[in-house]
Amino acid sequence: LGYMPQRDLLLPWRSVLDNVLLARDIRGVPRRESRKEALGMLERFGLSGFEQDHPSALSGGMRQRAALLRTWLTGCDTLLLDEPFGALDALTRKELQDWLLSVWQEFGRTVMFITHDVEEAVYLADRVIVLSSRPGSVKRELTVELPRPRRQGMVADPLFGSYVRGLLGD
């Protein structure tokens, strides 16, 4: 299981490339092999040209992309993303939602996405599970049958709205 926490946790003294290689370094994957794979993915993750920059030179969205690439490079088939877009402004958040959907569609990994944003859950997910407060238990489960590829304009669709209302209802 590859895990990405809410904050990017990029190490400020390491370059973008060195940050995305961290998990592979810890696992003992040969640096040459890791570097080749990471360099091939940097463009897809919107980080091409920033390989040697440090996190302080990146926007919030780029920092999240770097953190997601680090998680992606773990090689795990299942990724747990814990509110990765929660601290971003609305426009960057929407852009990264679309970007995440395209990366997911391209590479087909299982993604468990934790969010407090009901619209984000409906937009990104095929299945939404709502948990109760303490003690946590499944309060509601919903299969989202919106067509793919998803587009931001879908939020105005009555079916989208019915999913959101169904999740917010008591």
Phi, psi and omega in degrees: 000121174271134185238133174237116180284176181301314178271150184291332179053032175290142180278121188296338181270356179254147176292170176303312181300314180295326177294316182290339179273354188306310182298321179290324176300315181297322179284351178083019177291134180307133186302319181299315179296314180297316182298317180298314180295316181297316180298326177289336182263343185303319180295315181299331181265012176071027184240007180299134182092353181246013186306320185262359177286157176261159185307327181297340180271357185259152171287168179300319179295320179291323177299318179294323177296319178297317179296321179292321177297320176302316178294317180301319184287357173295337180083003181289144179284337181239131180242133176252113182251112185265096180046055185292341182251005186301327184266005184268155175293163187301317182292316179295321179300312180298318179299316181288331174299311179297318179298315179300318178299320180290321178294317179300315181296322181291319187253344171064033175275157175281129180237123171258118189245117179266131178207155172260358183265109184297318179297320178298318179299313181295319182295319186271330196263157167265336181215131180241133177240124179259129179258149176279169173286183188307137348287141184296125175214162181289120181264324183204147177224139185218132172268125182264117182249053174269146181294153174246147004286148180275148179227148183303330179298344181296339182297340177273352181290135179303324179296318177302313180299323180292325176296314180299312179299322179296325179282329181278339183295154180271000000 
